[in-house]
C-alpha positions as a printed Julia matrix, in Angstrom:
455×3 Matrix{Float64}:
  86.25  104.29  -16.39
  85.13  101.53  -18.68
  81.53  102.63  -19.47
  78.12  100.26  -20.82
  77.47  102.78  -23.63
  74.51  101.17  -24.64
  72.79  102.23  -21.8
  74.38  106.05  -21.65
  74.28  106.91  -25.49
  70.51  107.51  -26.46
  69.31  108.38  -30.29
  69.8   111.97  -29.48
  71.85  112.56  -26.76
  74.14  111.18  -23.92
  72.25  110.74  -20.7
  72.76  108.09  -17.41
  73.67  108.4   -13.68
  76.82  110.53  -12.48
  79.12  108.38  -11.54
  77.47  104.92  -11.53
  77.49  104.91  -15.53
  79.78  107.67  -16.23
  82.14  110.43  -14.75
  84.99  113.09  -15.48
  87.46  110.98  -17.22
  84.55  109.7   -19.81
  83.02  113.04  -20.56
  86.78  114.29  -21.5
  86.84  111.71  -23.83
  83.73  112.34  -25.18
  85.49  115.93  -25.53
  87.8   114.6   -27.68
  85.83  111.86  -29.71
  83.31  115.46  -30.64
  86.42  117.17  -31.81
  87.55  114.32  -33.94
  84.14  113.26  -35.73
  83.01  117.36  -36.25
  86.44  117.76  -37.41
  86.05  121.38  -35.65
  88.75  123.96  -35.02
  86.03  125.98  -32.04
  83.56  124.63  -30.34
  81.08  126.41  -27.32
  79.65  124.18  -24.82
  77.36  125.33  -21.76
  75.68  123.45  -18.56
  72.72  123.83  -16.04
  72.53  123.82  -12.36
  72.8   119.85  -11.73
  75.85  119.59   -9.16
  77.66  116.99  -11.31
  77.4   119.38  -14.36
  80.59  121.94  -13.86
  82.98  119.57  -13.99
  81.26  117.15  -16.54
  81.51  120.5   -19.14
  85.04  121.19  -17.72
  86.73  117.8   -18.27
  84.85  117.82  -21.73
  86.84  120.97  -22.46
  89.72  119.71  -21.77
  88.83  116.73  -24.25
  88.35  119.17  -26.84
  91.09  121.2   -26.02
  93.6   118.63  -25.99
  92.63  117.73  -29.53
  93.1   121.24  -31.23
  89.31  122.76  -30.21
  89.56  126.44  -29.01
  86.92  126.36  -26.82
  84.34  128.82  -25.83
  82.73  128.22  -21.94
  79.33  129.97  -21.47
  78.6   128.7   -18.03
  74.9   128.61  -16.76
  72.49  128.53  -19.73
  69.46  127.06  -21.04
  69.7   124.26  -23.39
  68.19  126.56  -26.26
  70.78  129.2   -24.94
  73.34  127.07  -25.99
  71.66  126.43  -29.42
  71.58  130.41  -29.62
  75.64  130.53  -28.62
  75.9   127.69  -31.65
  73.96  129.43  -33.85
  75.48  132.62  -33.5
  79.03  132.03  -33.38
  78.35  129.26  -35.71
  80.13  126.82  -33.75
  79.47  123.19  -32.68
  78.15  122.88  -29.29
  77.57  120.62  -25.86
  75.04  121.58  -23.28
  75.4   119.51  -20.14
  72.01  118.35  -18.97
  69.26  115.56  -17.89
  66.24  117.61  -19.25
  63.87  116.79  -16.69
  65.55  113.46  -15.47
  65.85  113.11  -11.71
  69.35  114.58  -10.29
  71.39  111.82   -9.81
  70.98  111.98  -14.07
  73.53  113.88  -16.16
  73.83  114.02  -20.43
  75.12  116.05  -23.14
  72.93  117.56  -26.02
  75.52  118.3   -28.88
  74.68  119.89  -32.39
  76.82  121.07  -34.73
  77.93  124.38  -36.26
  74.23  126.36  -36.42
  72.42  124.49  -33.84
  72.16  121.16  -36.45
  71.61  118.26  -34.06
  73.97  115.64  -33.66
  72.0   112.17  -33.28
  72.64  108.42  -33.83
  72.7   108.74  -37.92
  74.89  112.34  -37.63
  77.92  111.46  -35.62
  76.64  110.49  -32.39
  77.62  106.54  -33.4
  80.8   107.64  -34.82
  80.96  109.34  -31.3
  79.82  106.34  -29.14
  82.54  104.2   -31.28
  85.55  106.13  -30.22
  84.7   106.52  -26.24
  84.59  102.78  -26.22
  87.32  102.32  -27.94
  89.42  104.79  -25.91
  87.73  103.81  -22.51
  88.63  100.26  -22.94
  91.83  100.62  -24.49
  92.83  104.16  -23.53
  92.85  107.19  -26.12
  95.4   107.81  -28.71
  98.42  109.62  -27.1
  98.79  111.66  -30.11
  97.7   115.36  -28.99
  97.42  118.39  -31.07
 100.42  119.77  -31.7
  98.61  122.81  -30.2
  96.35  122.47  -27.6
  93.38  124.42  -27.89
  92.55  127.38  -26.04
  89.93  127.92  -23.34
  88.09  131.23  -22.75
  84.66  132.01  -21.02
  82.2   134.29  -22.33
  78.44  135.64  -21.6
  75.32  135.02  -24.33
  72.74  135.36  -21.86
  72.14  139.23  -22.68
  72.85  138.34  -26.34
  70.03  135.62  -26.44
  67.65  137.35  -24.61
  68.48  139.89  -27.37
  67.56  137.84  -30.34
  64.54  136.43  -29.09
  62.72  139.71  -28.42
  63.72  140.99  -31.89
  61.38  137.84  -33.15
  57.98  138.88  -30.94
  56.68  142.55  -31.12
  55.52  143.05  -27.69
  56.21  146.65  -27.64
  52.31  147.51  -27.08
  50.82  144.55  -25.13
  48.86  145.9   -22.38
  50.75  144.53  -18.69
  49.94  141.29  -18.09
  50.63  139.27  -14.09
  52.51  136.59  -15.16
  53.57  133.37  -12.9
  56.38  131.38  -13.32
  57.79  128.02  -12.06
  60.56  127.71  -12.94
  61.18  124.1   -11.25
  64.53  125.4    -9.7
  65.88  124.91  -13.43
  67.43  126.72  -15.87
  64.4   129.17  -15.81
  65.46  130.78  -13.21
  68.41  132.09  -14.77
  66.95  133.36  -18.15
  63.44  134.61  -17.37
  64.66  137.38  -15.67
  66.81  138.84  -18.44
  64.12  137.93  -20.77
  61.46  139.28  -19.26
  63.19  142.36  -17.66
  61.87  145.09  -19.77
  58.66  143.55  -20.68
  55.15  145.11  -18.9
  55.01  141.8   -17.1
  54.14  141.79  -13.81
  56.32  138.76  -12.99
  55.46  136.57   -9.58
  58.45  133.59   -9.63
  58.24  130.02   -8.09
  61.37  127.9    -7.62
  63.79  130.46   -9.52
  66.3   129.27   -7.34
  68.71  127.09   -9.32
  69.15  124.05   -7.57
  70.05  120.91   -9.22
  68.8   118.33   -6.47
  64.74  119.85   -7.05
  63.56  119.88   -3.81
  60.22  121.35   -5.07
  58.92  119.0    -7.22
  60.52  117.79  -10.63
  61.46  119.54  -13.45
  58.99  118.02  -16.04
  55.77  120.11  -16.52
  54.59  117.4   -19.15
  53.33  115.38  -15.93
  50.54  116.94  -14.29
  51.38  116.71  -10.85
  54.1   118.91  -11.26
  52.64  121.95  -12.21
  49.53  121.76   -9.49
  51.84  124.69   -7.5
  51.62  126.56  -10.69
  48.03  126.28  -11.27
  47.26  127.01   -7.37
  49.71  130.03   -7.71
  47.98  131.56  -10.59
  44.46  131.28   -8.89
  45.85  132.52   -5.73
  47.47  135.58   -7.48
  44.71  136.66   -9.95
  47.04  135.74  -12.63
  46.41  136.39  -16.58
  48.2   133.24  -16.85
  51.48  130.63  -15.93
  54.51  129.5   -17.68
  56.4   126.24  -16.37
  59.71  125.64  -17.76
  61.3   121.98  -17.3
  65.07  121.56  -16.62
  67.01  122.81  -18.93
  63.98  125.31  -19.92
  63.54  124.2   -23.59
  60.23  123.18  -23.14
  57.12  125.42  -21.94
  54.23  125.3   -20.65
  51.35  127.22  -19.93
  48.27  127.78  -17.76
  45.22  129.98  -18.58
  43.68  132.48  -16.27
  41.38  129.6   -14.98
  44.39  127.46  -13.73
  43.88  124.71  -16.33
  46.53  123.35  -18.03
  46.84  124.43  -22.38
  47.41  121.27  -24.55
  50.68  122.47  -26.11
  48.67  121.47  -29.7
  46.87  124.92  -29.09
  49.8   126.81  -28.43
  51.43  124.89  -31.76
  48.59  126.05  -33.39
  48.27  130.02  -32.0
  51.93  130.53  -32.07
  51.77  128.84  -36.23
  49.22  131.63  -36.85
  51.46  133.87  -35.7
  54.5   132.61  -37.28
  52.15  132.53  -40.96
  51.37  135.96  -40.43
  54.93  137.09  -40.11
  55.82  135.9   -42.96
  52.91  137.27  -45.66
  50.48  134.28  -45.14
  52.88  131.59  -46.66
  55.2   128.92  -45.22
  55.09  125.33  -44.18
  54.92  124.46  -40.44
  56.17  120.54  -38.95
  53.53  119.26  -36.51
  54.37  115.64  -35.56
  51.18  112.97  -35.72
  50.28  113.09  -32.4
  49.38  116.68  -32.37
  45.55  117.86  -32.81
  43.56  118.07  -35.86
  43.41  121.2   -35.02
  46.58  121.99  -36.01
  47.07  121.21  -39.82
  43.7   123.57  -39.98
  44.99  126.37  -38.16
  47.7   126.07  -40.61
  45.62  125.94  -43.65
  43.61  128.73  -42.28
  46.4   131.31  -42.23
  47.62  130.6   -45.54
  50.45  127.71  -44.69
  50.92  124.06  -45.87
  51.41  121.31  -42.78
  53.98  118.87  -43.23
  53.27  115.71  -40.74
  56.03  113.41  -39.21
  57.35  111.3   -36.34
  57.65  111.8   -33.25
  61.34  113.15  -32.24
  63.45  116.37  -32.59
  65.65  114.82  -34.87
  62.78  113.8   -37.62
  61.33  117.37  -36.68
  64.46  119.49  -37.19
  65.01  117.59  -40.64
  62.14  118.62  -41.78
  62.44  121.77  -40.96
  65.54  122.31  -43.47
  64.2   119.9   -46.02
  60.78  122.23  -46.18
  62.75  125.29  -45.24
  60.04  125.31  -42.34
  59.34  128.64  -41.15
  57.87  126.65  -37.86
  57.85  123.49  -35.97
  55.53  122.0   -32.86
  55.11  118.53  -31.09
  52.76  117.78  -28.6
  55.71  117.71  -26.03
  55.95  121.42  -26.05
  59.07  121.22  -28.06
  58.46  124.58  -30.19
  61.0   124.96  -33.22
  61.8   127.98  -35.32
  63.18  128.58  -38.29
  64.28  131.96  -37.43
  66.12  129.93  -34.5
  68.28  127.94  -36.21
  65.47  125.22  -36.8
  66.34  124.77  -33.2
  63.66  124.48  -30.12
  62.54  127.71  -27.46
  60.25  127.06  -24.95
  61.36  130.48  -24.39
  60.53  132.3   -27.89
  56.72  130.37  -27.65
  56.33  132.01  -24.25
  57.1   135.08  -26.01
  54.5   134.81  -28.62
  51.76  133.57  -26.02
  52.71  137.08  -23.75
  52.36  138.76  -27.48
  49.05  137.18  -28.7
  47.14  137.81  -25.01
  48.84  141.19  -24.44
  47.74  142.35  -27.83
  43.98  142.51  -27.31
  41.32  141.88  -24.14
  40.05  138.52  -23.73
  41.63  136.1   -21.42
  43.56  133.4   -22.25
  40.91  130.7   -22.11
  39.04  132.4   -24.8
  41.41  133.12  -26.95
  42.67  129.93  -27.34
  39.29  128.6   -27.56
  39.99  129.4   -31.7
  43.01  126.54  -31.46
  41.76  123.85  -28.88
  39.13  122.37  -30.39
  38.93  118.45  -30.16
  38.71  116.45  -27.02
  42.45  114.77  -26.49
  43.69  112.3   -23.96
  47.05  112.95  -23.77
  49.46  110.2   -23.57
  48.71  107.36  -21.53
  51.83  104.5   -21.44
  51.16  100.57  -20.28
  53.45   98.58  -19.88
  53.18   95.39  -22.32
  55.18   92.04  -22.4
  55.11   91.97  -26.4
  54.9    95.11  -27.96
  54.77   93.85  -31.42
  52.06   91.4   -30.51
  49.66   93.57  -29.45
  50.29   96.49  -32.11
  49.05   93.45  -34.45
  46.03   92.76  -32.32
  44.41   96.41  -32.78
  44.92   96.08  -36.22
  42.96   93.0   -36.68
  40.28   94.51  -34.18
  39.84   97.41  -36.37
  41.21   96.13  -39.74
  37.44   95.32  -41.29
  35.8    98.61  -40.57
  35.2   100.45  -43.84
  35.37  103.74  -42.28
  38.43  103.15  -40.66
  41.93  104.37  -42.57
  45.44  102.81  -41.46
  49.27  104.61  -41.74
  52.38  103.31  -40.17
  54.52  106.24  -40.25
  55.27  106.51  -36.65
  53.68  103.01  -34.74
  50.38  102.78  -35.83
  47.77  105.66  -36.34
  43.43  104.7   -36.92
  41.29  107.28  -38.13
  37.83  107.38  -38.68
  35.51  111.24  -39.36
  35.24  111.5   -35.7
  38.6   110.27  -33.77
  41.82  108.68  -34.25
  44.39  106.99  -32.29
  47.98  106.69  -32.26
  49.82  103.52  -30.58
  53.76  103.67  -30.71
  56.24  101.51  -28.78
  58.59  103.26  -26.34
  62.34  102.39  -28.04
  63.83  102.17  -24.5
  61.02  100.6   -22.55
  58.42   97.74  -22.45
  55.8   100.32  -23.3
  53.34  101.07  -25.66
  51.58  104.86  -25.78
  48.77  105.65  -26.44
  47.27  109.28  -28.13
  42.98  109.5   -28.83
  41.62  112.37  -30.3
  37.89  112.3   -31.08
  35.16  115.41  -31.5
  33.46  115.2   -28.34
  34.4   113.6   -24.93
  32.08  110.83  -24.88
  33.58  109.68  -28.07
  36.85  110.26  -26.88
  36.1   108.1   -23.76
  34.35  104.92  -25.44
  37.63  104.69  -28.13
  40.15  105.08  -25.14
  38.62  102.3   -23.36
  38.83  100.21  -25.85
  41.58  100.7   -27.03
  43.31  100.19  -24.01
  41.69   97.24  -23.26
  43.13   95.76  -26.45
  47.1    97.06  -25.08
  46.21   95.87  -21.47
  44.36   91.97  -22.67
C-alpha cells in the first residue's frame, strides 16, 4: 500500500489503524528499511495480544530477513520484555504494539542494540524516508545475497529472571495482591513474575485479548481502574497493580482503594534505588513530577537532574548522567540497571519490596513521598496554542514572586505552587499540571489558570 506517513510515524514510534493506514506489505518494508538504517546483522522483535499484531511482526521479519537480518521471534511479550530480549542478546529490536490505544490501533516500538531507543533524531526519519520511498515506488530488488534466518525463542523465564535479581524480596512478609491486568500483556508476565513470590495474587482481566472488552488498557485515566479499586476493597487487599497494554507502565492502589500519584512511587522506588547503590547517584524526574521528588532525592544522598517530558529526552539523560534511575509522572519508571530502559514491572517489584519489608500499610508509607496537593493533567482544547501560552505569561509576568523557565512549554513557580502548560505536538491541546502546598491553593491557581487556556 501507499501509506500517509505523516500520520503513522510519531517522534517515537510507528502507530495508526490496521489496515486503514497501514498493513502487512508496509510493516515488511519497514522490516527492511530497520535493517538498512541499523546496519544490523540480528535483530529480535516481539508483539502483544492485538489480533492484527502476529502477522504485522511476521511480515516485518520477513523485511528483515530478506535484507541479511537473522532474526530472533520471541512471540507474546511485554514491551519492556522486548527491551530485556534487546538488552540481553544485545540486539536491535521491534515490539509490535498500540500501548494503550484502542484495538483497531497497531505500532512498532524499535530500539537499538541494548534497548537504545530509536526516535525521530536516531533513525526513525531515516526509517520513515525509505518506506515512502519504497511504498510509492516499490523497494530495491536487490536482496541479500543471503537471506537471513528466522528462529523463535523464549525470554519470558529469562526476564522474569533478571528483574527479581534487582529487588530483594526474599523476606517480605505475604502480601494479597490484585491485579488488572486490562486483558494486556500483564496477563502473560505477572504470573511468571510473581510465581515464587509470598503474594497472594487475585487477577482481573489476565485474559489476553486484544479487542478489551473490559475496559481499556490505560490506567493513567481514572475510569479505568475503578474495577481495580472496587476489587481491592472487596478483597481486603494490601494493595493493586494495573498494567496498561503492553504492561510498561504501572500503577498502583493503596489498601484504601485510592489511586498513588506515580510521583510517590518515583520518589519511594528513587530511595530505594539511592540506597542500593551507597547513597550516591543521579535520578531523571521530568518537570511535571512533584516537588517532592527532587527532595526525596536529595534526602537519600542523590543529585536530581530535571527534563522534558518524553522517553526519548528521559533515556538520554539517563546515559549522559549515567543515571542510576529515571521517573515521569506517566508511570514510565526507567532503570539503569535495565538498560536505561522502562519496567512498570521492576517498580511493581520494588513497591511489593518496600511494603513487604516492614508493617504499615501502603497509605502510610507513602505518606513520606506524597506530599503536595497535585491536579494531575487536565487537557483543553484551544484554537491557538501559541496565543494563549503568551497570555499567561503576561497575566503572571509582573509578579515579583513569580519565576519563569521554558524548558518544556511553560512552567510558573512561586514558594507555594507552580504550574506547567505544554502544547500537545499532535493535537489542538494545551495541558495543564498545578502543584501547590495545600488544596485550597491548589484549587484557586487551577481555576485560574484554566480560565486563562479556556478565555
Amino acid at each position: 500500500m501507499v501509506a500517509d506517513l505523516s500520520q503513522l510515524v510519531k517522534a517515537y514510534d510507528v502507530r495508526g489503524v490496521v489496515p486503514d493506514q497501514w498493513d502487512e506489505s508496509l510493516s515488511e518494508l519497514f522490516g527492511a528499511a530497520f535493517v538498512q538504517v541499523t546496519d544490523a546483522d540480528a535483530i529480535v522483535i516481539g508483539h502483544d495480544m492485538r489480533p492484527s499484531s502476529p502477522g504485522l511482526a511476521a511480515a516485518f521479519a520477513r523485511g528483515a530477513a530478506a535484507r541479511g537480518a537473522d532474526v530472533t521471534l520471541i512471540g507474546l511479550c511485554s514491551t519492556d520484555q522486548l527491551y530485556y530480549a534487546s538488552g540481553a542478546l544485545d540486539l536491535p529490536g521491534a515490539m509490535f504494539t498500540a500501548s494503550h490505544n484502542p484495538a483497531q490501533y497497531n505500532g512498532i516500538k524499535m530500539c537499538r542494540a541494548g534497548a537504545a531507543p530509536v526516535g525521530q533524531d536516531t533513525g526513525l526519519t531515516q526509517i520513515r524516508t525509505l518506506v515512502e520511498d519504497w511504498s510509492t515506488n516499490g523497494a530495491p530488488q536487490q536482496a541479500a545475497a543471503t537471506p537471513g534466518t528466522i528462529t523463535e525463542r523464549d525470554t519470558l523465564t529469562d526476564y522474569a529472571a533478571h528483574l527479581l535479581g534487582l529487588v530483594d524480596l526474599s523476606t517480605i512478609r505475604p502480601l494479597k495482591v490484585v491485579v488488572d491486568a486490562g486483558n494486556g500483556m500483564g496477563g502473560h508476565t505477572v504470573p511468571t513474575v510473581f510465581a515464587d513470590l509470598p503474594v497472594d495474587l487475585i487477577p482481573m482481566y489476565f485474559e489476553l485479548d486484544g479487542t478489551f472488552p473490559n475496559h481499556e488498557a490505560n490506567p493513567l485515566d481514572p475510569k479505568n481502574i475503578v474495577d481495580l479499586q472496587a476489587r481491592v476493597l472487596a478483597e481486603g487487599a494490601d494493595l493493586g497493580l494495573a498494567f496498561d497494554g503492553d504492561a510498561d507502565r504501572c500503577f498502583v492502589v493503596d489498601e484504601r482503594g485510592t489511586g498513588v500519584s506515580p510521583s510517590a512511587i518515583t520518589a519511594l522506588v528513587a530511595a530505594r534505588e539511592l540506597a542500593r547503590n551507597g547513597g550516591k547517584g543521579t535520578v531523571i524526574h521530568n518537570l511535571i513530577t512533584s516537588w517532592s521528588v527532587p527532595e526525596v532525592i536529595r534526602e537519600n544522598g542523590g543529585t536530581p537532574v530535571r527534563t522534558r517530558v518524553g522517553h526519548s529526552f528521559i533515556k538520554a539523560e539517563m546515559a549522559e548522567h549515567g543515571a542510576i534511575f529515571g521517573g515521569e509522572h506517566s508511570a514510565h519508571y526507567y532503570f539503569r540497571d535495565f538498560w536505561n530502559a522502562d519496567t512498570g514491572m521492576l517498580a511493581a517489584l520494588h513497591v511489593l519490596a518496600a511494603l513487604g519489608g516492614q508493617e504499615t500499610p501502603l497509605s502510610e508509607l507513602l505518606a513520606q513521598y506524597d506530599r503536595y496537593a497535585g491536579s494531575g493533567e487536565i487537557n483543553s482544547t484551544v484554537a491557538n496554542q501559541a496565543d494563549r501560552l503568551t497570555a499567561i505569561r503576561a497575566a503572571y509576568g509582573n509578579r515579583d514572586d513569580i519565576t519563569f523557565d521554558e524548558l518544556d512549554g511553560l512552567t510558573a513557580t512561586s514558594k507555594d505552587w507552580w504550574f506547567n502548560v505544554r502544547a500537545s505536538n499532535t493535537e489542538p491541546l494545551l495541558r495543564l499540571n498545578v502543584e501547590a502546598r495545600d488544596e485550597t491553593t491548589l484549587t484557586a491557581v487551577r481555576d485560574e489558570v484554566l480560565t486563562l487556556i479556556r478565555t
